[in-house]
Short mmCIF file of C-alpha atoms and ligand atoms in Angstrom, two decimals:
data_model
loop_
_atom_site.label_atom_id
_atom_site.label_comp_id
_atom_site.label_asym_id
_atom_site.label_seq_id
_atom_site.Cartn_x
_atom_site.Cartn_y
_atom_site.Cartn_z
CA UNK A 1 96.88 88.32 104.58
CA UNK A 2 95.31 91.22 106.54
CA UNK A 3 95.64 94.51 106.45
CA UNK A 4 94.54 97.75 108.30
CA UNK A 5 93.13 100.75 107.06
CA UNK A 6 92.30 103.84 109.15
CA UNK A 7 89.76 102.18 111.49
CA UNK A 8 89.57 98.30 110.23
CA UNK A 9 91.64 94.98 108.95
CA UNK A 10 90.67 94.15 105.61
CA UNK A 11 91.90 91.35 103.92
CA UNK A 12 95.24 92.82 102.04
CA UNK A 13 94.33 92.72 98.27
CA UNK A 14 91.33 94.79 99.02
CA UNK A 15 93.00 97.80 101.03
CA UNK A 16 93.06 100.68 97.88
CA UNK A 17 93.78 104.62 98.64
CA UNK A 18 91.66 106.82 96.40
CA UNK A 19 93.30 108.32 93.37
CA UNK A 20 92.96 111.31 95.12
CA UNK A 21 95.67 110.54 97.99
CA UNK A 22 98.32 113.41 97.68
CA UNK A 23 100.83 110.02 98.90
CA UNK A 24 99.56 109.20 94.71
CA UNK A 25 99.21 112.59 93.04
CA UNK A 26 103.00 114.22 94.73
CA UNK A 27 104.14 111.53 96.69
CA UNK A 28 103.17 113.04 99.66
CA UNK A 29 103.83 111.05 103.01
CA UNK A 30 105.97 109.21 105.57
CA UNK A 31 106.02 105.57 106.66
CA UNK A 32 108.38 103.18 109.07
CA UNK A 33 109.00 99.69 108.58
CA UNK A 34 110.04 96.71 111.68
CA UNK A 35 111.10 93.64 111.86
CA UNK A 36 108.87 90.83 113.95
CA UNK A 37 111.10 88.31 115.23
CA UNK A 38 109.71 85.24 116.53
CA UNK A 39 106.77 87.79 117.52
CA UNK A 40 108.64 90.02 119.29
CA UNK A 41 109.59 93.47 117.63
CA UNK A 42 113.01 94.46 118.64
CA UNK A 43 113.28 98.38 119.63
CA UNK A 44 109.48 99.11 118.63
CA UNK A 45 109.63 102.28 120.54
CA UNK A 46 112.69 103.82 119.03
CA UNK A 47 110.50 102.97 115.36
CA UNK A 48 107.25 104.24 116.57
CA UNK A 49 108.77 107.37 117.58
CA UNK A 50 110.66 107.86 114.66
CA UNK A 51 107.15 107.53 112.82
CA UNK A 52 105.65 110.10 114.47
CA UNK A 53 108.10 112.19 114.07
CA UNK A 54 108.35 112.14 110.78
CA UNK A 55 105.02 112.32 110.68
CA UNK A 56 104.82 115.60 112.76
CA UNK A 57 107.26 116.93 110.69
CA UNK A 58 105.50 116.83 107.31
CA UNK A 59 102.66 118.09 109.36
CA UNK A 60 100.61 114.71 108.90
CA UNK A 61 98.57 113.95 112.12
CA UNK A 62 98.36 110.50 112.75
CA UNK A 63 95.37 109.28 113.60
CA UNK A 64 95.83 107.28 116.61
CA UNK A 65 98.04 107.83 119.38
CA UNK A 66 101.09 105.35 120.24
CA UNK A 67 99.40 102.78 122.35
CA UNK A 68 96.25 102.09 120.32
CA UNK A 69 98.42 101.83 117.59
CA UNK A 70 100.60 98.97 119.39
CA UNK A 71 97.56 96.88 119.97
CA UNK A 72 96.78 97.43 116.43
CA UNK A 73 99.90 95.83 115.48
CA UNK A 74 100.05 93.20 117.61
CA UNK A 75 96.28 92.40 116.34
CA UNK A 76 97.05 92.27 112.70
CA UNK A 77 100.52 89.91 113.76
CA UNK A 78 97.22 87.50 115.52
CA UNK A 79 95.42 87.78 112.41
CA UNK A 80 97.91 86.97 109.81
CA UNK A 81 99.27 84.74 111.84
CA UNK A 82 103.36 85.34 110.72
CA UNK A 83 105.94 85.44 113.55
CA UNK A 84 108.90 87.01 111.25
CA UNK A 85 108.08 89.57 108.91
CA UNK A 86 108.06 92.93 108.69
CA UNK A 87 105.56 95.62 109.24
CA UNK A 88 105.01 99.00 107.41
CA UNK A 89 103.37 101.44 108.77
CA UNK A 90 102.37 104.47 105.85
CA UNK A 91 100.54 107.38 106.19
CA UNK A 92 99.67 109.14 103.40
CA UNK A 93 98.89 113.45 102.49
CA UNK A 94 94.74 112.08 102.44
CA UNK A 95 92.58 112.62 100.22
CA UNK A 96 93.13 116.58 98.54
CA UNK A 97 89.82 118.18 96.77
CA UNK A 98 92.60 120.38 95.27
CA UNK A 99 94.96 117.93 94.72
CA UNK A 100 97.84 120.18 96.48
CA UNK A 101 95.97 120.31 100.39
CA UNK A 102 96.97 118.35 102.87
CA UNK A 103 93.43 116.98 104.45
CA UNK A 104 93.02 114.06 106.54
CA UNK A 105 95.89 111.57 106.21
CA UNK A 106 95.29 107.86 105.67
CA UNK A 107 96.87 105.29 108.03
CA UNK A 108 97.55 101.92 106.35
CA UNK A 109 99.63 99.52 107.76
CA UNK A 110 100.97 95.96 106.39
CA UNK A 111 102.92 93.22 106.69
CA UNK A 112 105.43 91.61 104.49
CA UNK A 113 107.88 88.73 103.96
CA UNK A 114 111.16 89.88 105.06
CA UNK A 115 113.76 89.81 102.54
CA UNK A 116 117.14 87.94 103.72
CA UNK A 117 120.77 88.94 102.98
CA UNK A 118 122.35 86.20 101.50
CA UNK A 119 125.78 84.41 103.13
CA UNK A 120 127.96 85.06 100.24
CA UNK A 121 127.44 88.86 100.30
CA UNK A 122 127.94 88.70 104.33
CA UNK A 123 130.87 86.95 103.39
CA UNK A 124 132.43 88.35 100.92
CA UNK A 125 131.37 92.23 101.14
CA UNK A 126 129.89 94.40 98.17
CA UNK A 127 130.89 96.72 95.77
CA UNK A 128 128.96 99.81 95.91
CA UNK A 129 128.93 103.10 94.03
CA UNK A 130 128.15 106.61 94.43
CA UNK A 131 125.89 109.21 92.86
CA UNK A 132 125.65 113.22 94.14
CA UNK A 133 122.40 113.80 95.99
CA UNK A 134 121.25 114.62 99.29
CA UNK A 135 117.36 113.86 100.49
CA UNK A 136 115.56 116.49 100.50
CA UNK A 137 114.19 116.60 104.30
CA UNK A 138 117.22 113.90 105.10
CA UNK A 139 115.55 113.64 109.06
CA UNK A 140 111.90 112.56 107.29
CA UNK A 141 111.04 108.67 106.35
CA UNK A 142 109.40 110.40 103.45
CA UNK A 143 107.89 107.52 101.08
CA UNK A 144 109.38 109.41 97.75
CA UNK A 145 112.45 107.31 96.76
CA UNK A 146 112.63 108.74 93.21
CA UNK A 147 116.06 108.94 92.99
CA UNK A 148 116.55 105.65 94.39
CA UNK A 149 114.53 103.87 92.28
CA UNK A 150 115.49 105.77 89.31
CA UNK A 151 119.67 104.74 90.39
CA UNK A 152 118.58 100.96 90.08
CA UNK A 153 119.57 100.69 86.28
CA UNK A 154 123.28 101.61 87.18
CA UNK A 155 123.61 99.69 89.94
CA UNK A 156 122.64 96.96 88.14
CA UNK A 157 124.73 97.62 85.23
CA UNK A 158 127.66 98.68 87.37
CA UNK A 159 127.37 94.98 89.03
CA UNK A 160 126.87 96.95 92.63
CA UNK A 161 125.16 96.10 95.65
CA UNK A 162 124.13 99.84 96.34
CA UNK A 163 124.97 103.32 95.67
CA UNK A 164 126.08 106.39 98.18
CA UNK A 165 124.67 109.33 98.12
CA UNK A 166 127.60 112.37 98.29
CA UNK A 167 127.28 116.53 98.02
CA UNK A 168 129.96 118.78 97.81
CA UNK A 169 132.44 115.60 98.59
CA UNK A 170 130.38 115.07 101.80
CA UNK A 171 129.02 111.52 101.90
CA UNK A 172 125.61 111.00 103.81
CA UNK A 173 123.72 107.68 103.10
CA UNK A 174 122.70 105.02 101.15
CA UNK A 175 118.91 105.44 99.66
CA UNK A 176 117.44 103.01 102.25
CA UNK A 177 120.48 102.34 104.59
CA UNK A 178 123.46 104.36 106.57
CA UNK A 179 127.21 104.37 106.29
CA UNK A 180 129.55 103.65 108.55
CA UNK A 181 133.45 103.38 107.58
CA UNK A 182 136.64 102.37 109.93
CA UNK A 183 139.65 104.80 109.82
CA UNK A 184 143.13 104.27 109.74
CA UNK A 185 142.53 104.21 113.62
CA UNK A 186 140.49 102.21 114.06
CA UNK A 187 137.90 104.45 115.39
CA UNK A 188 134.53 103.76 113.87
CA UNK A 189 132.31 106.77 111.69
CA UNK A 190 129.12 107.58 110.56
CA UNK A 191 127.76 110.74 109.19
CA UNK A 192 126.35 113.04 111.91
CA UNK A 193 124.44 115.39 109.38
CA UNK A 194 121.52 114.98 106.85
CA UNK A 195 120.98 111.30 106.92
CA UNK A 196 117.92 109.27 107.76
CA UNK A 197 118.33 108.24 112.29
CA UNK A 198 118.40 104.44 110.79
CA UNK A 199 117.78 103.07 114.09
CA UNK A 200 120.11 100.25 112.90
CA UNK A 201 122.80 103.28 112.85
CA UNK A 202 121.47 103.91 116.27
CA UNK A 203 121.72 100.45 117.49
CA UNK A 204 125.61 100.55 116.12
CA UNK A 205 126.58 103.63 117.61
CA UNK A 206 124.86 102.31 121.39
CA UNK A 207 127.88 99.43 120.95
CA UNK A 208 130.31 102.49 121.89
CA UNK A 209 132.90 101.02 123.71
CA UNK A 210 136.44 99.19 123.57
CA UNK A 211 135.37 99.82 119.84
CA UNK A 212 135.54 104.04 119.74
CA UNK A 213 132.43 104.42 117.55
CA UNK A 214 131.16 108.19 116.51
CA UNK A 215 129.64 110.54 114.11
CA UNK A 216 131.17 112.97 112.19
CA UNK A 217 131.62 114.30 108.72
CA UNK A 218 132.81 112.28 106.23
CA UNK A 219 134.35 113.00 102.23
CA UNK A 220 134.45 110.27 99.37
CA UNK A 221 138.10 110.44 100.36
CA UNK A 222 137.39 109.31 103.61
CA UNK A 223 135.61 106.35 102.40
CA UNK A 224 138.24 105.58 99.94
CA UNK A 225 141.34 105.36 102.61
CA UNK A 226 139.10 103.27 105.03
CA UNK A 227 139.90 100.36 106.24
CA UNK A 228 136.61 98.79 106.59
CA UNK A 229 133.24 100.20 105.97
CA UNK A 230 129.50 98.58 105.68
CA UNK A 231 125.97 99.89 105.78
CA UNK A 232 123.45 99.34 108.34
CA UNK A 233 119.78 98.68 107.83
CA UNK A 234 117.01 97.32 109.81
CA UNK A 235 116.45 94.43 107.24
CA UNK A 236 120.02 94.13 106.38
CA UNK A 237 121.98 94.97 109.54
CA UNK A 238 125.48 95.07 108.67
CA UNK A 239 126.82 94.54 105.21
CA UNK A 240 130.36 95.43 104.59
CA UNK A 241 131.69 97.07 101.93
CA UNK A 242 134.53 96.17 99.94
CA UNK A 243 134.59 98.38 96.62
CA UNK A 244 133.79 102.00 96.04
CA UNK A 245 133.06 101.58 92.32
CA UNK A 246 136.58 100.29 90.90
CA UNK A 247 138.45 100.84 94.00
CA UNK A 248 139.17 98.85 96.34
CA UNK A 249 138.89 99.57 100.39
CA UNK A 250 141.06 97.80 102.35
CA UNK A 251 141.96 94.37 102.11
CA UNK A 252 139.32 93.87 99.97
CA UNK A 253 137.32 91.08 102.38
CA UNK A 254 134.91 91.96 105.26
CA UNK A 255 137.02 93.84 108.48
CA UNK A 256 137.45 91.96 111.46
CA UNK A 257 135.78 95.13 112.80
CA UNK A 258 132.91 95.04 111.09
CA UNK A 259 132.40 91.35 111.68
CA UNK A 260 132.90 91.94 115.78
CA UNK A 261 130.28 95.04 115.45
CA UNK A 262 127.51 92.22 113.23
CA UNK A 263 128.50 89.77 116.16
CA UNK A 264 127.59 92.48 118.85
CA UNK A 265 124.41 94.08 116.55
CA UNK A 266 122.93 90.36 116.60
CA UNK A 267 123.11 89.69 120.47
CA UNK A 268 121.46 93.07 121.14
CA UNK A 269 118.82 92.13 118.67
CA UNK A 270 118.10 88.79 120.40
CA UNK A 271 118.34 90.15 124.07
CA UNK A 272 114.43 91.63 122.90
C1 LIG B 301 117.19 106.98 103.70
C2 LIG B 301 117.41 105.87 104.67
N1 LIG B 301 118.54 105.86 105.40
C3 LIG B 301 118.78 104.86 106.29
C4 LIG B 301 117.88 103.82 106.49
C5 LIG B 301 118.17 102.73 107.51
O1 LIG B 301 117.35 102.89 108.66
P1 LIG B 301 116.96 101.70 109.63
O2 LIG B 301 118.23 101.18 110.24
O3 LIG B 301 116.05 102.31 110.64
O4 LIG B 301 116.29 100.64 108.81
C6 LIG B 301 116.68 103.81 105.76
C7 LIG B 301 115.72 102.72 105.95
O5 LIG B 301 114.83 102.52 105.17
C8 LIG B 301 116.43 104.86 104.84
O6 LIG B 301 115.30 104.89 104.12
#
């Protein structure tokens, strides 16, 4: 397996960062992550600009601009020779004499087995829990998952799928995937403040139509009177959710709803 770093493809288990990297010493950094689908990448652009604008926002400069970096990508799909898998793209703070200074970022970018969702939780929804935290810079794909990673034990232990981030009753996001819920009418919700632009969520929210789909702000309480509700993620796309810890939210099985809006997600995928 190849990988590239800064300005060549190496073979993957020889691509290191220095100690140095700040992306090491503070988790400093941002990254974005695809799926390749039969070799296509469906809605590259909306990923590629959401990577440089999170890198632009932590004030990383990325070394190459968009289309170089497309050939790139296409070039290390050639070399590895995988038609469905998924591609990160990371960019670290660089290496930092002072070990606090941002200096010249490194670029590295992979590719990975996707991981699959398996039929029974498609089928039969999750249970999920919650935990109060926000993201610090919620708009950044920042690469520090702390808290995430840290929550793992209890969802484990709590026999959930994943847990929901809340502050002052608001809800926001999952640690790597967005909310959506279905009110008592229907109309389909996801938080319009201080979560991640999942371009899953995105994707979702474009399928605004004889299903009235929105964003808006949304309390635990919301989530607890819904009548359907799943998270969205590029690797997962639509899981629904049928348990907020030991409650139950709605009829307990995967909305008819949320199984029209996985129908729709799919064709939209394919049509790239
Ligand atoms: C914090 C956070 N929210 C939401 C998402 C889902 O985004 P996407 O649909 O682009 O995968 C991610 C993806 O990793 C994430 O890290």
């Amino acid at each position: 397996m190849y990988a590239f770093f800064n300005n060549e493809f190496l073979p993957a288990e020889k691509t290191f960062v220095h100690i140095s990297d700040l992306a090491l010493q503070r988790g400093y950094g941002v990254f974005d992550f695809f799926k390749i689908v039969e070799g296509r990448i469906p809605f590259m652009e909306d990923y590629l600009q959401r990577f440089y604008q999170s890198a632009e926002q932590m004030q990383l400069p990325v070394p190459l601009p968009e289309d170089p970096l497309k050939e790139i990508i296409f070039e290390l799909i050639k070399r590895n020779d995988m038609e469905n898998a998924g591609i990160k793209l990371l960019l670290t703070g660089g290496y930092s004499a002072d070990g606090y200074t941002i200096e010249s970022p490194n670029l590295v970018i992979t590719q990975h087995v996707l991981p699959t969702v398996s039929q029974k939780v498609l089928e039969e929804g999750v249970k999920i829990i919650t935990h109060e935290f926000r993201r610090e810079m919620p708009l950044i794909k920042s690469i520090n998952y702390t808290t995430g990673i840290w929550l793992q034990r209890s969802v484990k232990e709590q026999h959930a799928y994943d847990v929901l981030y809340h502050l002052n009753g608001e809800v926001t996001e999952f640690p790597r995937c967005n909310l959506f819920i279905v009110n008592n009418k229907g109309e389909v919700i996801t938080p319009g403040e201080n979560v991640l632009q999942g371009i899953t969520r995105k994707n979702v929210l474009a399928l605004n139509g004889d299903i009235a789909i929105s964003t808006g702000k949304l309390t635990l309480t919301d989530v607890l009177d819904a009548r359907e509700a799943f998270l969205t993620s590029t690797t997962k796309r639509i899981v629904p959710i049928v348990q907020v810890e030991e409650q139950i939210i709605g009829t307990g099985r995967p909305g008819q709803v949320t199984r029209e809006l996985a129908k729709r997600l799919l064709e939209k995928e394919n049509m790239y």
